Amino acid sequence: MTEAIYFDNNATTRIADEVREAMAPYLDRLYGNPHSMHTFGELAGRAVNTAREQVAHLLGCRPEEIIFTSCGTESNNTAILSALETRPDKDHIVTTRVEHPAVGGLCRKLSEQGLAGKRWRLTELPVDGEGMLSLPDVGNAIDGATAAVSVMWANNETGVVFPVERIGGMCRDKGVLFHTDAVQAVGKIPVNLSELPIDMLSLSGHKLHAPKGIGALYVRGGVRFSPLLIGGHQERNRRGGTEAVPNIVALGKAAELAAGRMEDERTRVRAMRDRLERELLARCPDARVNGHRESRLPNTANISFEYVEGESILLMLDAHGICASSGSACTSGSLEPSHVMRAMGVPYTAAHGSLRMSLSVYNTEAEVDRVIEVLPPIIRRLRDISPFGRRAPAERT
Ligand SMILES: *Cc1c(COP(=O)(O)O)cnc(C)c1O
């Protein structure tokens, strides 16, 4: 097989060469524990400090406001559980129907099963046909018992970008903590926490060209916090566990690289994504783009092809060495349309044929050409053999 065309960057990304080089010494020679009382350990400690500065610089916050975690999921769990634990008099959570399971699954568990004998009321805000939230809905959902609002910055399936600045502003006015899952936003679009009313923010290394198994949580200075992992004094008593020094160094380097690549993402990657969508829609009848046309990440295309199964498209693309995704990477395996497509009210026949292609700065125009050449005949073939494929839309029931 020739080298794969990797259009699945919202699922995970390749490790940047610069990142691998930066972390390598800490996998090898510089294996000290950052808290040891010797120079060897201190070298590791210094590398962790540098990485914290690099991440803080990308986000526009102070280094002390960054806690390193094991992944985006841990960051989300830590943020929400901390908000609830530090607000024992409150019993209500506001989130959306389109969150990643790392937020949605936790919130549903807290409302259905509860934790430590307490159950929280949960409001999951709807989205419209373009996957967009209504701001008045956010305001109306918040009441005197609301402990936290958790709304993702950008959706992993559609790339839709939520107005987190406005949402955070409403939360601040009402004195409610605001957390955002920014795993898909960080590195793709500018984030400047010094100017935003955001109390906590989650990010994940492997979505921005660092390895899997490293994440970070921003906790704004002054926000009450309760750790998830109880142990040693690492991370200023906010996360027990010996620091994953090589991964932390990698995340720092990836953050530094991302800052320098954002312009490429905003221009070249966006232009490739737009061309991909335009050409595919021109060549495939009964196809539509899912998600808000303007308020969207530059790298994500989510297209529904009527009368075909997304899984079948994936298998046939895979045979050509093209990697994409259908629905959410976490839910494929089941044939139900993803919770995001359902929340958007995408018709069942279209939701089934949804294909997500997510690009990165490593993709090329030649790869886009190849997908534009390969995909339309695949759709035609699948429609020819589909039991629905030959019927006119009006005849379907
Ligand atoms: C990938 C992802 C996560 C989970 O991050 P991990 O590091 O894989 O745990 C959370 N939220 C969103 C929006 C994601 O895309």
mmCIF file of C-alpha atoms and ligand atoms in Angstrom:
data_model
loop_
_atom_site.group_PDB
_atom_site.id
_atom_site.type_symbol
_atom_site.label_atom_id
_atom_site.label_comp_id
_atom_site.label_asym_id
_atom_site.label_seq_id
_atom_site.Cartn_x
_atom_site.Cartn_y
_atom_site.Cartn_z
ATOM 1 C CA MET A 1 0.000 0.000 0.000
ATOM 2 C CA THR A 2 1.227 3.473 -0.792
ATOM 3 C CA GLU A 3 1.288 5.869 2.129
ATOM 4 C CA ALA A 4 -2.159 6.457 3.586
ATOM 5 C CA ILE A 5 -4.054 9.639 2.917
ATOM 6 C CA TYR A 6 -4.922 10.615 6.448
ATOM 7 C CA PHE A 7 -8.128 12.667 6.609
ATOM 8 C CA ASP A 8 -9.038 11.692 10.158
ATOM 9 C CA ASN A 9 -7.256 14.355 12.187
ATOM 10 C CA ASN A 10 -10.192 14.988 14.531
ATOM 11 C CA ALA A 11 -9.752 11.398 15.761
ATOM 12 C CA THR A 12 -6.037 11.737 16.319
ATOM 13 C CA THR A 13 -3.008 13.291 14.639
ATOM 14 C CA ARG A 14 0.497 12.230 13.697
ATOM 15 C CA ILE A 15 3.254 13.265 16.077
ATOM 16 C CA ALA A 16 5.180 16.180 14.580
ATOM 17 C CA ASP A 17 8.862 15.407 13.911
ATOM 18 C CA GLU A 18 9.859 18.398 16.042
ATOM 19 C CA VAL A 19 7.741 17.052 18.897
ATOM 20 C CA ARG A 20 9.282 13.579 18.700
ATOM 21 C CA GLU A 21 12.761 15.097 18.728
ATOM 22 C CA ALA A 22 11.963 17.325 21.699
ATOM 23 C CA MET A 23 10.619 14.481 23.827
ATOM 24 C CA ALA A 24 13.204 11.847 22.867
ATOM 25 C CA PRO A 25 15.893 12.799 25.443
ATOM 26 C CA TYR A 26 13.308 12.458 28.213
ATOM 27 C CA LEU A 27 12.437 8.929 27.129
ATOM 28 C CA ASP A 28 16.084 8.081 27.090
ATOM 29 C CA ARG A 29 18.814 9.885 29.051
ATOM 30 C CA LEU A 30 16.885 12.461 31.051
ATOM 31 C CA TYR A 31 14.577 10.186 32.976
ATOM 32 C CA GLY A 32 14.724 12.000 36.327
ATOM 33 C CA ASN A 33 11.752 12.602 38.576
ATOM 34 C CA PRO A 34 11.028 16.359 38.539
ATOM 35 C CA HIS A 35 10.674 16.341 42.331
ATOM 36 C CA SER A 36 13.944 14.587 43.190
ATOM 37 C CA MET A 37 16.500 16.571 45.167
ATOM 38 C CA HIS A 38 19.291 16.293 42.638
ATOM 39 C CA THR A 39 20.344 18.015 39.469
ATOM 40 C CA PHE A 40 19.262 15.045 37.388
ATOM 41 C CA GLY A 41 15.700 15.424 38.605
ATOM 42 C CA GLU A 42 15.893 19.185 38.314
ATOM 43 C CA LEU A 43 16.588 18.895 34.585
ATOM 44 C CA ALA A 44 13.289 17.103 34.160
ATOM 45 C CA GLY A 45 11.600 19.692 36.367
ATOM 46 C CA ARG A 46 12.935 22.499 34.242
ATOM 47 C CA ALA A 47 11.625 20.826 31.083
ATOM 48 C CA VAL A 48 8.171 20.587 32.666
ATOM 49 C CA ASN A 49 8.292 24.302 33.522
ATOM 50 C CA THR A 50 9.236 25.187 29.959
ATOM 51 C CA ALA A 51 6.380 23.082 28.608
ATOM 52 C CA ARG A 52 3.946 24.783 30.983
ATOM 53 C CA GLU A 53 5.093 28.153 29.654
ATOM 54 C CA GLN A 54 4.689 26.990 26.054
ATOM 55 C CA VAL A 55 1.130 25.786 26.664
ATOM 56 C CA ALA A 56 0.258 28.954 28.608
ATOM 57 C CA HIS A 57 1.636 31.046 25.756
ATOM 58 C CA LEU A 58 -0.553 29.303 23.192
ATOM 59 C CA LEU A 59 -3.623 29.867 25.378
ATOM 60 C CA GLY A 60 -2.839 33.392 26.565
ATOM 61 C CA CYS A 61 -2.878 32.484 30.252
ATOM 62 C CA ARG A 62 -0.364 32.214 33.104
ATOM 63 C CA PRO A 63 1.727 29.033 33.514
ATOM 64 C CA GLU A 64 0.369 28.463 37.048
ATOM 65 C CA GLU A 65 -3.091 28.183 35.540
ATOM 66 C CA ILE A 66 -2.147 25.010 33.609
ATOM 67 C CA ILE A 67 -2.476 21.514 35.089
ATOM 68 C CA PHE A 68 -1.072 18.623 33.069
ATOM 69 C CA THR A 69 -3.365 15.593 32.897
ATOM 70 C CA SER A 70 -3.320 12.251 31.095
ATOM 71 C CA CYS A 71 -5.787 13.192 28.348
ATOM 72 C CA GLY A 72 -8.691 15.372 27.291
ATOM 73 C CA THR A 73 -11.106 12.998 28.989
ATOM 74 C CA GLU A 74 -9.340 13.399 32.340
ATOM 75 C CA SER A 75 -9.327 17.189 31.928
ATOM 76 C CA ASN A 76 -13.082 17.220 31.273
ATOM 77 C CA ASN A 77 -13.835 14.883 34.188
ATOM 78 C CA THR A 78 -11.602 16.891 36.523
ATOM 79 C CA ALA A 79 -13.186 20.207 35.553
ATOM 80 C CA ILE A 80 -16.778 19.111 35.962
ATOM 81 C CA LEU A 81 -16.280 17.099 39.146
ATOM 82 C CA SER A 82 -14.246 19.921 40.681
ATOM 83 C CA ALA A 83 -16.989 22.434 39.880
ATOM 84 C CA LEU A 84 -19.613 20.219 41.508
ATOM 85 C CA GLU A 85 -17.553 19.358 44.567
ATOM 86 C CA THR A 86 -16.697 22.977 45.296
ATOM 87 C CA ARG A 87 -20.371 24.005 44.980
ATOM 88 C CA PRO A 88 -22.085 21.538 47.333
ATOM 89 C CA ASP A 89 -25.154 23.754 47.665
ATOM 90 C CA LYS A 90 -25.901 23.524 43.915
ATOM 91 C CA ASP A 91 -27.406 20.572 42.067
ATOM 92 C CA HIS A 92 -27.773 21.502 38.408
ATOM 93 C CA ILE A 93 -25.518 21.128 35.344
ATOM 94 C CA VAL A 94 -26.003 22.747 31.938
ATOM 95 C CA THR A 95 -24.396 21.226 28.867
ATOM 96 C CA THR A 96 -25.383 20.429 25.261
ATOM 97 C CA ARG A 97 -26.658 17.407 23.367
ATOM 98 C CA VAL A 98 -23.608 17.358 21.121
ATOM 99 C CA GLU A 99 -20.767 17.113 23.643
ATOM 100 C CA HIS A 100 -18.019 14.521 23.375
ATOM 101 C CA PRO A 101 -18.780 11.478 25.593
ATOM 102 C CA ALA A 102 -16.062 12.686 27.985
ATOM 103 C CA VAL A 103 -18.518 15.417 29.013
ATOM 104 C CA GLY A 104 -21.881 14.007 27.920
ATOM 105 C CA GLY A 105 -21.329 10.557 29.424
ATOM 106 C CA LEU A 106 -20.130 11.938 32.748
ATOM 107 C CA CYS A 107 -23.029 14.401 33.021
ATOM 108 C CA ARG A 108 -25.585 11.699 32.237
ATOM 109 C CA LYS A 109 -24.056 9.428 34.849
ATOM 110 C CA LEU A 110 -24.209 12.236 37.422
ATOM 111 C CA SER A 111 -27.892 12.783 36.681
ATOM 112 C CA GLU A 112 -28.976 9.151 36.292
ATOM 113 C CA GLN A 113 -26.893 7.349 38.920
ATOM 114 C CA GLY A 114 -25.472 10.227 40.888
ATOM 115 C CA LEU A 115 -22.300 10.238 42.928
ATOM 116 C CA ALA A 116 -21.792 9.878 46.690
ATOM 117 C CA GLY A 117 -25.524 9.772 47.250
ATOM 118 C CA LYS A 118 -26.252 12.964 45.326
ATOM 119 C CA ARG A 119 -27.861 13.397 41.930
ATOM 120 C CA TRP A 120 -27.662 16.443 39.723
ATOM 121 C CA ARG A 121 -30.349 17.828 37.445
ATOM 122 C CA LEU A 122 -29.090 17.964 33.892
ATOM 123 C CA THR A 123 -30.072 20.345 31.100
ATOM 124 C CA GLU A 124 -28.751 19.251 27.708
ATOM 125 C CA LEU A 125 -29.275 22.163 25.336
ATOM 126 C CA PRO A 126 -30.529 21.385 21.824
ATOM 127 C CA VAL A 127 -28.881 22.538 18.596
ATOM 128 C CA ASP A 128 -30.508 23.600 15.340
ATOM 129 C CA GLY A 129 -30.203 21.952 11.934
ATOM 130 C CA GLU A 130 -26.791 23.530 11.454
ATOM 131 C CA GLY A 131 -25.550 22.225 14.794
ATOM 132 C CA MET A 132 -25.664 25.695 16.394
ATOM 133 C CA LEU A 133 -26.780 26.539 19.927
ATOM 134 C CA SER A 134 -29.228 29.309 20.728
ATOM 135 C CA LEU A 135 -27.784 31.867 23.152
ATOM 136 C CA PRO A 136 -31.120 32.655 24.804
ATOM 137 C CA ASP A 137 -31.458 28.909 25.530
ATOM 138 C CA VAL A 138 -28.207 29.036 27.495
ATOM 139 C CA GLY A 139 -29.387 31.993 29.560
ATOM 140 C CA ASN A 140 -32.791 30.426 30.189
ATOM 141 C CA ALA A 141 -31.246 27.134 31.315
ATOM 142 C CA ILE A 142 -29.193 28.707 34.101
ATOM 143 C CA ASP A 143 -30.977 28.985 37.453
ATOM 144 C CA GLY A 144 -30.034 29.624 41.068
ATOM 145 C CA ALA A 145 -29.001 25.994 41.570
ATOM 146 C CA THR A 146 -26.695 25.756 38.544
ATOM 147 C CA ALA A 147 -23.230 24.619 39.589
ATOM 148 C CA ALA A 148 -21.574 24.685 36.177
ATOM 149 C CA VAL A 149 -22.087 25.200 32.467
ATOM 150 C CA SER A 150 -19.963 23.003 30.211
ATOM 151 C CA VAL A 151 -20.152 23.733 26.484
ATOM 152 C CA MET A 152 -17.607 22.542 23.958
ATOM 153 C CA TRP A 153 -15.712 25.130 21.924
ATOM 154 C CA ALA A 154 -15.726 23.180 18.659
ATOM 155 C CA ASN A 155 -17.579 19.999 17.782
ATOM 156 C CA ASN A 156 -15.437 17.007 16.859
ATOM 157 C CA GLU A 157 -17.906 15.618 14.293
ATOM 158 C CA THR A 158 -19.030 18.721 12.418
ATOM 159 C CA GLY A 159 -16.390 21.274 13.374
ATOM 160 C CA VAL A 160 -19.146 23.722 14.420
ATOM 161 C CA VAL A 161 -17.668 26.435 16.650
ATOM 162 C CA PHE A 162 -19.853 27.602 19.528
ATOM 163 C CA PRO A 163 -19.876 31.253 20.696
ATOM 164 C CA VAL A 164 -17.976 30.474 23.905
ATOM 165 C CA GLU A 165 -17.167 34.118 24.545
ATOM 166 C CA ARG A 166 -20.863 35.037 24.679
ATOM 167 C CA ILE A 167 -21.749 31.920 26.669
ATOM 168 C CA GLY A 168 -18.928 32.565 29.141
ATOM 169 C CA GLY A 169 -20.095 36.185 29.462
ATOM 170 C CA MET A 170 -23.623 35.064 30.358
ATOM 171 C CA CYS A 171 -22.228 32.647 32.937
ATOM 172 C CA ARG A 172 -20.037 35.316 34.452
ATOM 173 C CA ASP A 173 -22.991 37.726 34.705
ATOM 174 C CA LYS A 174 -24.923 35.058 36.571
ATOM 175 C CA GLY A 175 -21.995 33.974 38.737
ATOM 176 C CA VAL A 176 -21.896 30.441 37.321
ATOM 177 C CA LEU A 177 -18.697 28.554 36.525
ATOM 178 C CA PHE A 178 -18.047 28.048 32.812
ATOM 179 C CA HIS A 179 -15.986 25.143 31.474
ATOM 180 C CA THR A 180 -15.265 24.497 27.812
ATOM 181 C CA ASP A 181 -14.002 21.332 26.138
ATOM 182 C CA ALA A 182 -11.604 22.975 23.683
ATOM 183 C CA VAL A 183 -9.917 19.761 22.555
ATOM 184 C CA GLN A 184 -10.830 20.407 18.898
ATOM 185 C CA ALA A 185 -10.297 24.159 19.018
ATOM 186 C CA VAL A 186 -6.806 24.451 20.510
ATOM 187 C CA GLY A 187 -4.208 24.541 17.760
ATOM 188 C CA LYS A 188 -6.788 25.089 15.014
ATOM 189 C CA ILE A 189 -8.234 28.486 15.918
ATOM 190 C CA PRO A 190 -6.903 31.301 18.127
ATOM 191 C CA VAL A 191 -7.566 30.980 21.851
ATOM 192 C CA ASN A 192 -6.758 33.934 24.082
ATOM 193 C CA LEU A 193 -7.836 33.247 27.635
ATOM 194 C CA SER A 194 -6.602 36.610 28.882
ATOM 195 C CA GLU A 195 -9.562 38.159 27.029
ATOM 196 C CA LEU A 196 -12.200 35.493 27.528
ATOM 197 C CA PRO A 197 -14.676 34.846 30.356
ATOM 198 C CA ILE A 198 -13.712 31.167 30.619
ATOM 199 C CA ASP A 199 -13.050 29.571 34.016
ATOM 200 C CA MET A 200 -11.807 26.162 32.909
ATOM 201 C CA LEU A 201 -10.686 24.772 29.555
ATOM 202 C CA SER A 202 -9.665 21.263 28.479
ATOM 203 C CA LEU A 203 -7.230 20.300 25.746
ATOM 204 C CA SER A 204 -5.592 17.107 24.526
ATOM 205 C CA GLY A 205 -2.131 16.518 23.083
ATOM 206 C CA HIS A 206 -2.939 13.913 20.474
ATOM 207 C CA LYS A 207 -5.325 16.221 18.657
ATOM 208 C CA LEU A 208 -2.511 18.705 17.999
ATOM 209 C CA HIS A 209 0.430 16.543 16.934
ATOM 210 C CA ALA A 210 1.655 15.449 20.377
ATOM 211 C CA PRO A 211 1.370 11.811 21.514
ATOM 212 C CA LYS A 212 -1.671 10.129 23.011
ATOM 213 C CA GLY A 213 -1.874 10.140 26.794
ATOM 214 C CA ILE A 214 -1.272 13.794 27.599
ATOM 215 C CA GLY A 215 -3.727 16.595 28.181
ATOM 216 C CA ALA A 216 -4.021 19.827 30.083
ATOM 217 C CA LEU A 217 -6.628 21.662 32.078
ATOM 218 C CA TYR A 218 -6.649 25.428 32.421
ATOM 219 C CA VAL A 219 -8.074 26.642 35.716
ATOM 220 C CA ARG A 220 -8.333 30.404 35.915
ATOM 221 C CA GLY A 221 -6.537 31.876 38.918
ATOM 222 C CA GLY A 222 -8.937 32.290 41.850
ATOM 223 C CA VAL A 223 -11.398 29.598 40.720
ATOM 224 C CA ARG A 224 -12.127 27.085 43.494
ATOM 225 C CA PHE A 225 -10.631 23.719 42.634
ATOM 226 C CA SER A 226 -10.739 20.182 43.925
ATOM 227 C CA PRO A 227 -8.379 17.570 42.459
ATOM 228 C CA LEU A 228 -9.573 14.361 40.841
ATOM 229 C CA LEU A 229 -6.417 12.338 41.514
ATOM 230 C CA ILE A 230 -5.356 12.450 45.134
ATOM 231 C CA GLY A 231 -1.724 11.640 45.727
ATOM 232 C CA GLY A 232 1.539 13.536 45.926
ATOM 233 C CA HIS A 233 2.073 17.262 45.740
ATOM 234 C CA GLN A 234 2.557 17.378 41.979
ATOM 235 C CA GLU A 235 0.980 20.134 39.922
ATOM 236 C CA ARG A 236 0.706 22.351 43.033
ATOM 237 C CA ASN A 237 -1.432 19.756 44.791
ATOM 238 C CA ARG A 238 -3.923 19.797 41.966
ATOM 239 C CA ARG A 239 -3.112 16.448 40.359
ATOM 240 C CA GLY A 240 -1.292 13.631 42.107
ATOM 241 C CA GLY A 241 0.949 11.344 40.085
ATOM 242 C CA THR A 242 4.533 11.640 38.867
ATOM 243 C CA GLU A 243 4.605 13.953 35.869
ATOM 244 C CA ALA A 244 4.719 12.211 32.467
ATOM 245 C CA VAL A 245 7.797 14.264 31.593
ATOM 246 C CA PRO A 246 8.322 13.085 27.978
ATOM 247 C CA ASN A 247 4.648 13.610 27.142
ATOM 248 C CA ILE A 248 4.574 16.979 28.866
ATOM 249 C CA VAL A 249 7.647 18.107 26.921
ATOM 250 C CA ALA A 250 5.915 16.886 23.770
ATOM 251 C CA LEU A 251 2.752 18.854 24.521
ATOM 252 C CA GLY A 252 4.797 21.986 25.159
ATOM 253 C CA LYS A 253 6.566 21.639 21.833
ATOM 254 C CA ALA A 254 3.300 20.887 20.036
ATOM 255 C CA ALA A 255 1.784 24.043 21.551
ATOM 256 C CA GLU A 256 4.725 26.094 20.330
ATOM 257 C CA LEU A 257 4.428 24.610 16.827
ATOM 258 C CA ALA A 258 0.673 25.139 16.748
ATOM 259 C CA ALA A 259 1.065 28.854 17.383
ATOM 260 C CA GLY A 260 3.302 29.092 14.315
ATOM 261 C CA ARG A 261 1.017 26.957 12.135
ATOM 262 C CA MET A 262 -2.306 28.589 12.878
ATOM 263 C CA GLU A 263 -2.040 30.871 9.861
ATOM 264 C CA ASP A 264 -1.485 27.876 7.558
ATOM 265 C CA GLU A 265 -4.518 26.207 9.114
ATOM 266 C CA ARG A 266 -6.616 29.342 8.620
ATOM 267 C CA THR A 267 -5.678 29.782 4.974
ATOM 268 C CA ARG A 268 -4.270 26.720 3.183
ATOM 269 C CA VAL A 269 -6.035 24.010 5.185
ATOM 270 C CA ARG A 270 -9.326 25.872 4.983
ATOM 271 C CA ALA A 271 -8.949 26.312 1.227
ATOM 272 C CA MET A 272 -8.271 22.575 0.796
ATOM 273 C CA ARG A 273 -11.305 21.703 2.922
ATOM 274 C CA ASP A 274 -13.501 24.117 0.978
ATOM 275 C CA ARG A 275 -12.341 22.731 -2.351
ATOM 276 C CA LEU A 276 -12.941 19.181 -1.154
ATOM 277 C CA GLU A 277 -16.519 20.035 -0.176
ATOM 278 C CA ARG A 278 -17.228 22.048 -3.303
ATOM 279 C CA GLU A 279 -15.961 19.381 -5.680
ATOM 280 C CA LEU A 280 -17.634 16.486 -3.892
ATOM 281 C CA LEU A 281 -20.991 18.269 -3.798
ATOM 282 C CA ALA A 282 -20.637 19.121 -7.484
ATOM 283 C CA ARG A 283 -19.883 15.506 -8.388
ATOM 284 C CA CYS A 284 -22.300 13.708 -6.083
ATOM 285 C CA PRO A 285 -26.029 14.414 -6.247
ATOM 286 C CA ASP A 286 -28.061 14.160 -3.027
ATOM 287 C CA ALA A 287 -25.183 15.180 -0.820
ATOM 288 C CA ARG A 288 -25.099 17.922 1.802
ATOM 289 C CA VAL A 289 -22.635 19.492 4.200
ATOM 290 C CA ASN A 290 -23.557 19.070 7.861
ATOM 291 C CA GLY A 291 -22.819 21.964 10.179
ATOM 292 C CA HIS A 292 -22.847 25.750 10.219
ATOM 293 C CA ARG A 293 -21.187 27.127 7.093
ATOM 294 C CA GLU A 294 -19.411 30.066 8.736
ATOM 295 C CA SER A 295 -18.893 29.228 12.389
ATOM 296 C CA ARG A 296 -16.808 26.150 11.753
ATOM 297 C CA LEU A 297 -13.263 24.840 12.181
ATOM 298 C CA PRO A 298 -11.115 25.304 9.076
ATOM 299 C CA ASN A 299 -10.183 21.612 8.845
ATOM 300 C CA THR A 300 -13.437 19.664 9.138
ATOM 301 C CA ALA A 301 -15.820 18.522 6.397
ATOM 302 C CA ASN A 302 -18.857 16.473 7.372
ATOM 303 C CA ILE A 303 -20.837 15.420 4.308
ATOM 304 C CA SER A 304 -23.961 13.265 4.131
ATOM 305 C CA PHE A 305 -24.515 11.132 1.061
ATOM 306 C CA GLU A 306 -28.129 9.995 0.835
ATOM 307 C CA TYR A 307 -28.959 6.302 0.301
ATOM 308 C CA VAL A 308 -25.586 4.911 1.386
ATOM 309 C CA GLU A 309 -24.076 3.720 4.651
ATOM 310 C CA GLY A 310 -21.181 5.748 6.015
ATOM 311 C CA GLU A 311 -19.500 2.515 7.097
ATOM 312 C CA SER A 312 -19.556 1.185 3.536
ATOM 313 C CA ILE A 313 -17.967 4.395 2.266
ATOM 314 C CA LEU A 314 -15.252 4.047 4.906
ATOM 315 C CA LEU A 315 -14.457 0.468 3.916
ATOM 316 C CA MET A 316 -14.159 1.353 0.258
ATOM 317 C CA LEU A 317 -12.050 4.454 0.976
ATOM 318 C CA ASP A 318 -9.856 2.316 3.201
ATOM 319 C CA ALA A 319 -9.235 -0.024 0.294
ATOM 320 C CA HIS A 320 -7.760 3.023 -1.489
ATOM 321 C CA GLY A 321 -5.637 3.913 1.543
ATOM 322 C CA ILE A 322 -7.847 6.836 2.493
ATOM 323 C CA CYS A 323 -8.648 7.265 6.196
ATOM 324 C CA ALA A 324 -11.796 9.113 7.198
ATOM 325 C CA SER A 325 -14.521 8.627 9.743
ATOM 326 C CA SER A 326 -18.266 8.232 9.897
ATOM 327 C CA GLY A 327 -20.266 9.630 12.768
ATOM 328 C CA SER A 328 -18.051 9.822 15.829
ATOM 329 C CA ALA A 329 -14.948 7.678 15.986
ATOM 330 C CA CYS A 330 -16.054 6.647 19.461
ATOM 331 C CA THR A 331 -19.492 5.471 18.425
ATOM 332 C CA SER A 332 -18.754 3.801 15.112
ATOM 333 C CA GLY A 333 -19.123 0.106 15.608
ATOM 334 C CA SER A 334 -22.781 0.672 16.287
ATOM 335 C CA LEU A 335 -24.962 1.411 13.287
ATOM 336 C CA GLU A 336 -27.043 4.070 15.025
ATOM 337 C CA PRO A 337 -26.515 7.559 13.623
ATOM 338 C CA SER A 338 -24.313 9.562 15.951
ATOM 339 C CA HIS A 339 -25.818 11.598 18.773
ATOM 340 C CA VAL A 340 -24.613 14.761 17.008
ATOM 341 C CA MET A 341 -26.452 13.951 13.760
ATOM 342 C CA ARG A 342 -29.581 13.047 15.752
ATOM 343 C CA ALA A 343 -29.399 16.265 17.791
ATOM 344 C CA MET A 344 -29.163 18.243 14.539
ATOM 345 C CA GLY A 345 -32.223 16.469 13.198
ATOM 346 C CA VAL A 346 -30.339 15.220 10.141
ATOM 347 C CA PRO A 347 -32.808 12.862 8.408
ATOM 348 C CA TYR A 348 -32.113 9.217 9.144
ATOM 349 C CA THR A 349 -31.166 8.373 5.546
ATOM 350 C CA ALA A 350 -28.640 11.229 5.428
ATOM 351 C CA ALA A 351 -27.257 10.682 8.925
ATOM 352 C CA HIS A 352 -26.413 7.095 7.982
ATOM 353 C CA GLY A 353 -24.373 8.229 5.005
ATOM 354 C CA SER A 354 -22.374 10.823 6.887
ATOM 355 C CA LEU A 355 -18.665 11.012 6.278
ATOM 356 C CA ARG A 356 -16.240 13.127 8.284
ATOM 357 C CA MET A 357 -12.993 14.189 6.681
ATOM 358 C CA SER A 358 -10.692 16.177 8.950
ATOM 359 C CA LEU A 359 -7.495 17.662 7.559
ATOM 360 C CA SER A 360 -4.262 18.917 9.081
ATOM 361 C CA VAL A 361 -1.317 21.020 8.016
ATOM 362 C CA TYR A 362 0.348 17.796 6.809
ATOM 363 C CA ASN A 363 -2.231 17.249 4.066
ATOM 364 C CA THR A 364 -1.574 18.296 0.490
ATOM 365 C CA GLU A 365 -3.522 19.467 -2.559
ATOM 366 C CA ALA A 366 -2.559 16.205 -4.292
ATOM 367 C CA GLU A 367 -4.279 14.237 -1.536
ATOM 368 C CA VAL A 368 -7.407 16.356 -1.943
ATOM 369 C CA ASP A 369 -7.273 15.680 -5.710
ATOM 370 C CA ARG A 370 -7.063 11.966 -5.054
ATOM 371 C CA VAL A 371 -10.106 11.931 -2.757
ATOM 372 C CA ILE A 372 -12.092 14.020 -5.245
ATOM 373 C CA GLU A 373 -11.227 11.431 -7.888
ATOM 374 C CA VAL A 374 -11.886 8.308 -5.809
ATOM 375 C CA LEU A 375 -14.936 9.157 -3.715
ATOM 376 C CA PRO A 376 -17.647 9.998 -6.303
ATOM 377 C CA PRO A 377 -17.383 6.616 -8.102
ATOM 378 C CA ILE A 378 -17.567 4.899 -4.694
ATOM 379 C CA ILE A 379 -20.810 6.736 -3.921
ATOM 380 C CA ARG A 380 -22.224 5.811 -7.342
ATOM 381 C CA ARG A 381 -21.343 2.141 -6.898
ATOM 382 C CA LEU A 382 -22.805 1.980 -3.417
ATOM 383 C CA ARG A 383 -26.013 3.605 -4.615
ATOM 384 C CA ASP A 384 -26.240 1.110 -7.485
ATOM 385 C CA ILE A 385 -26.195 -1.806 -5.076
ATOM 386 C CA SER A 386 -28.217 -0.120 -2.321
ATOM 387 C CA PRO A 387 -31.888 -1.161 -1.981
ATOM 388 C CA PHE A 388 -32.755 2.550 -1.745
ATOM 389 C CA GLY A 389 -30.276 3.787 -4.299
ATOM 390 C CA ARG A 390 -32.361 3.614 -7.448
ATOM 391 C CA ARG A 391 -35.572 4.984 -6.052
ATOM 392 C CA ALA A 392 -36.352 8.606 -6.594
ATOM 393 C CA PRO A 393 -36.384 10.507 -3.287
ATOM 394 C CA ALA A 394 -40.140 11.120 -3.588
ATOM 395 C CA GLU A 395 -40.871 7.393 -3.626
ATOM 396 C CA ARG A 396 -39.176 6.703 -0.332
ATOM 397 C CA THR A 397 -41.289 6.350 2.744
HETATM 398 C C1 LIG B 1 -10.759 13.613 21.386
HETATM 399 C C2 LIG B 1 -11.689 14.465 22.178
HETATM 400 C C3 LIG B 1 -11.772 14.335 23.570
HETATM 401 C C4 LIG B 1 -11.023 13.280 24.339
HETATM 402 O O1 LIG B 1 -9.660 13.515 24.394
HETATM 403 P P1 LIG B 1 -8.686 12.284 24.804
HETATM 404 O O2 LIG B 1 -7.360 12.894 24.977
HETATM 405 O O3 LIG B 1 -8.763 11.313 23.665
HETATM 406 O O4 LIG B 1 -9.231 11.710 26.067
HETATM 407 C C5 LIG B 1 -12.617 15.190 24.246
HETATM 408 N N1 LIG B 1 -13.337 16.112 23.602
HETATM 409 C C6 LIG B 1 -13.288 16.270 22.274
HETATM 410 C C7 LIG B 1 -14.093 17.346 21.633
HETATM 411 C C8 LIG B 1 -12.472 15.443 21.511
HETATM 412 O O5 LIG B 1 -12.433 15.599 20.193
#
